């Protein structure tokens, strides 16, 4: 008994790790680096940017659309902790362009509200919405606030160039011009200001998209509507490994 007890004590000493042998270099991984980067930037959530286009119901005022979104943003922030929404909403005569910057959960709830209202209301003020692109984990915001601007483009800027361009070319021009417009507003609009106002066609006419471009993108079947996007978002991912495929198929007796 004494011999066995002595052996157990000696074995415990044998497996103890000497503190001097522990690695002195701290070990980390990519997730830790991302979390530290977000902490230094005071970011609680990953930031995403989404570009939307769509039609608006006839005889709808700019104030009605802006109030709908402002109430929606406030309601989401009350019930869902996330990043505040920044971006730009350009309202044309029959279409709109919307750029949103916020967390993934907030974007999900904005699209969810639109789908719900589209089913409940026969003629919702926003119609035929298409998601042009969604950029994930963007480093910084392009907009410091959420702005709304009504665009009254003169006939001089309504030349339709979509008839002679492919979808890829139209989409490239769309993203290029919207980013240039965002950079222009980032440099000119001060934090806390009301926004660019309704005279963008006078201040920066070369940076505004023609309404025909937005109409062209709304009709394109290549882009997903919010309902299709949400169905894909909620769809579980099933991965079949090669080891799961056996031939001949197993038979039971």
C-alpha atoms as a printed R data frame, in Angstrom:
    type eleno elety resid chain resno       x      y       z
1   ATOM     1    CA   UNK     A     1   0.000  0.000   0.000
2   ATOM     2    CA   UNK     A     2   2.828  2.340   0.891
3   ATOM     3    CA   UNK     A     3   4.612  1.534  -2.351
4   ATOM     4    CA   UNK     A     4   1.494  2.282  -4.478
5   ATOM     5    CA   UNK     A     5   0.853  5.549  -2.673
6   ATOM     6    CA   UNK     A     6   4.450  6.562  -3.227
7   ATOM     7    CA   UNK     A     7   4.115  5.729  -6.940
8   ATOM     8    CA   UNK     A     8   0.957  7.848  -7.290
9   ATOM     9    CA   UNK     A     9   2.642 10.857  -5.694
10  ATOM    10    CA   UNK     A    10   5.669 10.513  -7.923
11  ATOM    11    CA   UNK     A    11   3.527 10.127 -11.062
12  ATOM    12    CA   UNK     A    12   1.631 13.356 -10.257
13  ATOM    13    CA   UNK     A    13   4.911 15.197  -9.919
14  ATOM    14    CA   UNK     A    14   6.096 13.689 -13.181
15  ATOM    15    CA   UNK     A    15   3.131 15.138 -15.223
16  ATOM    16    CA   UNK     A    16   3.215 18.616 -13.740
17  ATOM    17    CA   UNK     A    17   4.279 21.228 -16.289
18  ATOM    18    CA   UNK     A    18   7.227 23.319 -15.293
19  ATOM    19    CA   UNK     A    19   6.249 27.030 -15.463
20  ATOM    20    CA   UNK     A    20   9.636 27.756 -16.994
21  ATOM    21    CA   UNK     A    21   8.719 25.564 -19.971
22  ATOM    22    CA   UNK     A    22   5.473 27.460 -20.776
23  ATOM    23    CA   UNK     A    23   5.639 29.503 -24.028
24  ATOM    24    CA   UNK     A    24   6.429 33.146 -23.442
25  ATOM    25    CA   UNK     A    25   4.920 34.360 -26.745
26  ATOM    26    CA   UNK     A    26   1.127 34.890 -26.406
27  ATOM    27    CA   UNK     A    27  -0.819 32.738 -28.824
28  ATOM    28    CA   UNK     A    28  -3.765 34.292 -30.661
29  ATOM    29    CA   UNK     A    29  -5.923 33.691 -33.711
30  ATOM    30    CA   UNK     A    30  -7.704 35.676 -36.393
31  ATOM    31    CA   UNK     A    31 -10.932 35.981 -34.394
32  ATOM    32    CA   UNK     A    32  -9.050 37.594 -31.506
33  ATOM    33    CA   UNK     A    33  -7.432 40.043 -33.917
34  ATOM    34    CA   UNK     A    34 -10.822 41.017 -35.360
35  ATOM    35    CA   UNK     A    35 -12.330 41.465 -31.893
36  ATOM    36    CA   UNK     A    36  -9.405 43.638 -30.820
37  ATOM    37    CA   UNK     A    37  -9.721 45.700 -34.007
38  ATOM    38    CA   UNK     A    38 -13.430 46.260 -33.362
39  ATOM    39    CA   UNK     A    39 -12.706 47.168 -29.734
40  ATOM    40    CA   UNK     A    40 -10.183 49.800 -30.764
41  ATOM    41    CA   UNK     A    41 -12.663 51.227 -33.266
42  ATOM    42    CA   UNK     A    42 -15.429 51.196 -30.609
43  ATOM    43    CA   UNK     A    43 -17.486 48.852 -32.796
44  ATOM    44    CA   UNK     A    44 -19.811 46.408 -31.073
45  ATOM    45    CA   UNK     A    45 -21.034 44.812 -34.287
46  ATOM    46    CA   UNK     A    46 -19.731 44.151 -37.771
47  ATOM    47    CA   UNK     A    47 -20.824 46.871 -40.161
48  ATOM    48    CA   UNK     A    48 -22.615 46.143 -43.443
49  ATOM    49    CA   UNK     A    49 -23.758 48.271 -46.367
50  ATOM    50    CA   UNK     A    50 -26.707 47.505 -48.654
51  ATOM    51    CA   UNK     A    51 -27.844 49.178 -51.895
52  ATOM    52    CA   UNK     A    52 -31.575 49.046 -52.649
53  ATOM    53    CA   UNK     A    53 -33.692 50.365 -55.501
54  ATOM    54    CA   UNK     A    54 -37.437 50.288 -56.041
55  ATOM    55    CA   UNK     A    55 -40.583 52.071 -57.097
56  ATOM    56    CA   UNK     A    56 -42.705 54.392 -55.002
57  ATOM    57    CA   UNK     A    57 -46.468 54.691 -55.094
58  ATOM    58    CA   UNK     A    58 -47.877 57.619 -57.039
59  ATOM    59    CA   UNK     A    59 -48.690 60.802 -55.132
60  ATOM    60    CA   UNK     A    60 -46.537 59.835 -52.140
61  ATOM    61    CA   UNK     A    61 -44.773 62.723 -50.451
62  ATOM    62    CA   UNK     A    62 -41.151 62.633 -49.377
63  ATOM    63    CA   UNK     A    63 -42.206 63.269 -45.769
64  ATOM    64    CA   UNK     A    64 -44.306 60.081 -45.634
65  ATOM    65    CA   UNK     A    65 -41.406 57.881 -46.744
66  ATOM    66    CA   UNK     A    66 -38.876 59.537 -44.426
67  ATOM    67    CA   UNK     A    67 -41.227 59.278 -41.432
68  ATOM    68    CA   UNK     A    68 -41.823 55.587 -42.141
69  ATOM    69    CA   UNK     A    69 -38.113 54.813 -42.104
70  ATOM    70    CA   UNK     A    70 -37.352 56.994 -39.082
71  ATOM    71    CA   UNK     A    71 -40.067 55.282 -37.039
72  ATOM    72    CA   UNK     A    72 -38.854 51.886 -38.225
73  ATOM    73    CA   UNK     A    73 -35.236 52.642 -37.237
74  ATOM    74    CA   UNK     A    74 -36.296 53.816 -33.776
75  ATOM    75    CA   UNK     A    75 -38.500 50.771 -33.255
76  ATOM    76    CA   UNK     A    76 -35.685 48.404 -34.222
77  ATOM    77    CA   UNK     A    77 -33.187 50.100 -31.886
78  ATOM    78    CA   UNK     A    78 -35.637 49.832 -28.979
79  ATOM    79    CA   UNK     A    79 -36.168 46.092 -29.358
80  ATOM    80    CA   UNK     A    80 -32.882 45.064 -30.968
81  ATOM    81    CA   UNK     A    81 -29.454 46.179 -29.857
82  ATOM    82    CA   UNK     A    82 -27.411 47.026 -32.921
83  ATOM    83    CA   UNK     A    83 -25.574 49.678 -34.843
84  ATOM    84    CA   UNK     A    84 -27.391 52.920 -35.663
85  ATOM    85    CA   UNK     A    85 -28.545 53.294 -39.265
86  ATOM    86    CA   UNK     A    86 -26.740 55.731 -41.532
87  ATOM    87    CA   UNK     A    87 -27.044 56.171 -45.267
88  ATOM    88    CA   UNK     A    88 -28.839 58.026 -48.012
89  ATOM    89    CA   UNK     A    89 -32.345 57.853 -49.486
90  ATOM    90    CA   UNK     A    90 -32.787 59.525 -52.877
91  ATOM    91    CA   UNK     A    91 -36.429 59.901 -53.925
92  ATOM    92    CA   UNK     A    92 -37.071 60.383 -57.640
93  ATOM    93    CA   UNK     A    93 -40.433 60.979 -59.316
94  ATOM    94    CA   UNK     A    94 -41.378 57.275 -59.431
95  ATOM    95    CA   UNK     A    95 -38.348 55.397 -58.049
96  ATOM    96    CA   UNK     A    96 -35.873 55.565 -55.174
97  ATOM    97    CA   UNK     A    97 -32.287 54.659 -54.326
98  ATOM    98    CA   UNK     A    98 -31.538 53.660 -50.750
99  ATOM    99    CA   UNK     A    99 -28.101 53.062 -49.206
100 ATOM   100    CA   UNK     A   100 -28.105 51.588 -45.685
101 ATOM   101    CA   UNK     A   101 -25.173 51.143 -43.292
102 ATOM   102    CA   UNK     A   102 -25.817 49.219 -40.085
103 ATOM   103    CA   UNK     A   103 -25.460 45.820 -38.420
104 ATOM   104    CA   UNK     A   104 -26.603 42.610 -40.065
105 ATOM   105    CA   UNK     A   105 -29.473 42.125 -37.614
106 ATOM   106    CA   UNK     A   106 -30.851 45.609 -38.247
107 ATOM   107    CA   UNK     A   107 -30.712 45.141 -42.028
108 ATOM   108    CA   UNK     A   108 -32.531 41.846 -41.603
109 ATOM   109    CA   UNK     A   109 -35.361 43.531 -39.654
110 ATOM   110    CA   UNK     A   110 -35.677 46.384 -42.158
111 ATOM   111    CA   UNK     A   111 -36.188 43.894 -44.988
112 ATOM   112    CA   UNK     A   112 -38.506 41.814 -42.815
113 ATOM   113    CA   UNK     A   113 -40.731 44.823 -42.134
114 ATOM   114    CA   UNK     A   114 -40.978 45.598 -45.852
115 ATOM   115    CA   UNK     A   115 -41.989 42.002 -46.687
116 ATOM   116    CA   UNK     A   116 -44.606 41.999 -43.918
117 ATOM   117    CA   UNK     A   117 -46.123 45.311 -45.051
118 ATOM   118    CA   UNK     A   118 -46.121 44.202 -48.669
119 ATOM   119    CA   UNK     A   119 -48.261 41.194 -47.695
120 ATOM   120    CA   UNK     A   120 -50.578 43.112 -45.357
121 ATOM   121    CA   UNK     A   121 -51.094 46.251 -47.434
122 ATOM   122    CA   UNK     A   122 -52.334 45.998 -50.998
123 ATOM   123    CA   UNK     A   123 -50.675 49.241 -52.089
124 ATOM   124    CA   UNK     A   124 -47.680 49.883 -49.862
125 ATOM   125    CA   UNK     A   125 -45.809 53.124 -50.567
126 ATOM   126    CA   UNK     A   126 -42.639 51.218 -51.503
127 ATOM   127    CA   UNK     A   127 -42.894 48.611 -54.243
128 ATOM   128    CA   UNK     A   128 -40.782 46.292 -56.403
129 ATOM   129    CA   UNK     A   129 -37.676 46.582 -54.208
130 ATOM   130    CA   UNK     A   130 -34.485 44.973 -55.496
131 ATOM   131    CA   UNK     A   131 -31.210 44.396 -53.621
132 ATOM   132    CA   UNK     A   132 -28.366 45.440 -55.912
133 ATOM   133    CA   UNK     A   133 -25.462 44.545 -53.641
134 ATOM   134    CA   UNK     A   134 -24.704 43.917 -49.979
135 ATOM   135    CA   UNK     A   135 -21.171 44.638 -48.694
136 ATOM   136    CA   UNK     A   136 -20.272 42.810 -45.502
137 ATOM   137    CA   UNK     A   137 -17.826 43.807 -42.759
138 ATOM   138    CA   UNK     A   138 -16.981 47.198 -44.240
139 ATOM   139    CA   UNK     A   139 -14.143 49.006 -42.400
140 ATOM   140    CA   UNK     A   140 -15.773 52.441 -41.981
141 ATOM   141    CA   UNK     A   141 -19.009 54.266 -42.643
142 ATOM   142    CA   UNK     A   142 -19.422 56.335 -45.777
143 ATOM   143    CA   UNK     A   143 -22.255 58.343 -44.211
144 ATOM   144    CA   UNK     A   144 -22.236 59.890 -40.751
145 ATOM   145    CA   UNK     A   145 -26.042 60.215 -40.619
146 ATOM   146    CA   UNK     A   146 -29.139 59.074 -42.469
147 ATOM   147    CA   UNK     A   147 -30.192 61.635 -45.088
148 ATOM   148    CA   UNK     A   148 -33.230 61.956 -47.342
149 ATOM   149    CA   UNK     A   149 -33.220 63.990 -50.529
150 ATOM   150    CA   UNK     A   150 -35.867 64.491 -53.204
151 ATOM   151    CA   UNK     A   151 -34.391 64.535 -56.710
152 ATOM   152    CA   UNK     A   152 -36.038 66.706 -59.341
153 ATOM   153    CA   UNK     A   153 -33.748 66.061 -62.264
154 ATOM   154    CA   UNK     A   154 -34.174 68.402 -65.255
155 ATOM   155    CA   UNK     A   155 -34.785 66.950 -68.694
156 ATOM   156    CA   UNK     A   156 -31.173 67.742 -69.582
157 ATOM   157    CA   UNK     A   157 -29.964 64.899 -67.300
158 ATOM   158    CA   UNK     A   158 -32.523 62.301 -68.355
159 ATOM   159    CA   UNK     A   159 -30.660 60.843 -71.320
160 ATOM   160    CA   UNK     A   160 -31.221 57.090 -71.293
161 ATOM   161    CA   UNK     A   161 -27.976 55.156 -71.786
162 ATOM   162    CA   UNK     A   162 -29.201 51.789 -70.511
163 ATOM   163    CA   UNK     A   163 -30.407 50.736 -73.979
164 ATOM   164    CA   UNK     A   164 -26.840 50.490 -75.288
165 ATOM   165    CA   UNK     A   165 -25.239 48.951 -72.167
166 ATOM   166    CA   UNK     A   166 -25.181 45.482 -70.647
167 ATOM   167    CA   UNK     A   167 -26.387 44.733 -67.129
168 ATOM   168    CA   UNK     A   168 -22.790 44.478 -65.901
169 ATOM   169    CA   UNK     A   169 -21.956 47.897 -67.321
170 ATOM   170    CA   UNK     A   170 -25.086 49.508 -65.848
171 ATOM   171    CA   UNK     A   171 -24.390 47.955 -62.447
172 ATOM   172    CA   UNK     A   172 -20.754 49.087 -62.529
173 ATOM   173    CA   UNK     A   173 -21.783 52.652 -63.372
174 ATOM   174    CA   UNK     A   174 -24.424 52.508 -60.642
175 ATOM   175    CA   UNK     A   175 -21.943 51.495 -57.941
176 ATOM   176    CA   UNK     A   176 -19.248 53.890 -59.169
177 ATOM   177    CA   UNK     A   177 -21.530 56.930 -59.159
178 ATOM   178    CA   UNK     A   178 -23.161 56.122 -55.818
179 ATOM   179    CA   UNK     A   179 -19.764 55.744 -54.163
180 ATOM   180    CA   UNK     A   180 -18.578 59.031 -55.662
181 ATOM   181    CA   UNK     A   181 -21.741 60.708 -54.425
182 ATOM   182    CA   UNK     A   182 -21.204 59.216 -50.967
183 ATOM   183    CA   UNK     A   183 -17.621 60.511 -50.858
184 ATOM   184    CA   UNK     A   184 -18.805 63.943 -51.966
185 ATOM   185    CA   UNK     A   185 -21.387 64.090 -49.164
186 ATOM   186    CA   UNK     A   186 -18.827 62.757 -46.672
187 ATOM   187    CA   UNK     A   187 -16.538 65.695 -47.468
188 ATOM   188    CA   UNK     A   188 -19.162 68.431 -47.734
189 ATOM   189    CA   UNK     A   189 -21.922 67.591 -45.221
190 ATOM   190    CA   UNK     A   190 -20.929 68.311 -41.626
191 ATOM   191    CA   UNK     A   191 -21.905 66.039 -38.746
192 ATOM   192    CA   UNK     A   192 -25.183 67.216 -37.249
193 ATOM   193    CA   UNK     A   193 -26.286 69.047 -40.384
194 ATOM   194    CA   UNK     A   194 -29.700 68.419 -41.894
195 ATOM   195    CA   UNK     A   195 -28.199 66.910 -45.006
196 ATOM   196    CA   UNK     A   196 -27.695 67.730 -48.678
197 ATOM   197    CA   UNK     A   197 -31.258 69.007 -49.129
198 ATOM   198    CA   UNK     A   198 -33.297 68.738 -52.301
199 ATOM   199    CA   UNK     A   199 -30.912 70.598 -54.609
200 ATOM   200    CA   UNK     A   200 -28.405 67.839 -55.343
201 ATOM   201    CA   UNK     A   201 -29.178 68.170 -59.060
202 ATOM   202    CA   UNK     A   202 -27.704 71.682 -58.810
203 ATOM   203    CA   UNK     A   203 -24.822 70.968 -56.416
204 ATOM   204    CA   UNK     A   204 -23.531 67.734 -57.967
205 ATOM   205    CA   UNK     A   205 -25.486 66.928 -61.157
206 ATOM   206    CA   UNK     A   206 -22.658 64.794 -62.566
207 ATOM   207    CA   UNK     A   207 -22.883 62.423 -59.561
208 ATOM   208    CA   UNK     A   208 -26.612 61.743 -59.774
209 ATOM   209    CA   UNK     A   209 -27.922 58.602 -61.415
210 ATOM   210    CA   UNK     A   210 -30.547 59.056 -64.132
211 ATOM   211    CA   UNK     A   211 -33.897 57.639 -63.109
212 ATOM   212    CA   UNK     A   212 -33.867 55.351 -66.153
213 ATOM   213    CA   UNK     A   213 -30.917 53.510 -64.611
214 ATOM   214    CA   UNK     A   214 -32.879 52.797 -61.436
215 ATOM   215    CA   UNK     A   215 -35.904 51.696 -63.470
216 ATOM   216    CA   UNK     A   216 -33.656 49.385 -65.482
217 ATOM   217    CA   UNK     A   217 -32.265 47.785 -62.314
218 ATOM   218    CA   UNK     A   218 -35.761 47.374 -60.845
219 ATOM   219    CA   UNK     A   219 -36.834 45.362 -63.904
220 ATOM   220    CA   UNK     A   220 -33.742 43.131 -63.909
221 ATOM   221    CA   UNK     A   221 -34.550 39.604 -62.773
222 ATOM   222    CA   UNK     A   222 -30.902 38.967 -61.867
223 ATOM   223    CA   UNK     A   223 -31.309 40.918 -58.603
224 ATOM   224    CA   UNK     A   224 -33.166 39.473 -55.637
225 ATOM   225    CA   UNK     A   225 -36.178 40.988 -53.947
226 ATOM   226    CA   UNK     A   226 -36.236 41.123 -50.109
227 ATOM   227    CA   UNK     A   227 -38.483 38.042 -49.755
228 ATOM   228    CA   UNK     A   228 -36.130 35.880 -51.840
229 ATOM   229    CA   UNK     A   229 -33.116 37.268 -49.995
230 ATOM   230    CA   UNK     A   230 -34.649 36.476 -46.585
231 ATOM   231    CA   UNK     A   231 -35.587 32.949 -47.672
232 ATOM   232    CA   UNK     A   232 -31.998 32.336 -48.721
233 ATOM   233    CA   UNK     A   233 -30.761 33.934 -45.490
234 ATOM   234    CA   UNK     A   234 -32.906 31.599 -43.348
235 ATOM   235    CA   UNK     A   235 -32.233 28.486 -45.397
236 ATOM   236    CA   UNK     A   236 -30.032 25.993 -43.514
237 ATOM   237    CA   UNK     A   237 -26.793 24.983 -45.120
238 ATOM   238    CA   UNK     A   238 -26.502 21.255 -45.762
239 ATOM   239    CA   UNK     A   239 -23.061 19.971 -46.693
240 ATOM   240    CA   UNK     A   240 -22.721 16.412 -47.968
241 ATOM   241    CA   UNK     A   241 -19.255 15.024 -47.407
242 ATOM   242    CA   UNK     A   242 -17.648 12.564 -49.807
243 ATOM   243    CA   UNK     A   243 -17.425 10.050 -46.978
244 ATOM   244    CA   UNK     A   244 -21.222 10.127 -46.661
245 ATOM   245    CA   UNK     A   245 -21.694  8.945 -50.240
246 ATOM   246    CA   UNK     A   246 -21.343  5.166 -50.311
247 ATOM   247    CA   UNK     A   247 -21.781  2.918 -53.321
248 ATOM   248    CA   UNK     A   248 -23.344  0.433 -53.490
249 ATOM   249    CA   UNK     A   249 -26.087  1.782 -51.234
250 ATOM   250    CA   UNK     A   250 -26.280 -0.070 -47.919
251 ATOM   251    CA   UNK     A   251 -29.179 -2.549 -47.722
252 ATOM   252    CA   UNK     A   252 -30.975 -3.732 -44.641
253 ATOM   253    CA   UNK     A   253 -32.002 -7.325 -44.020
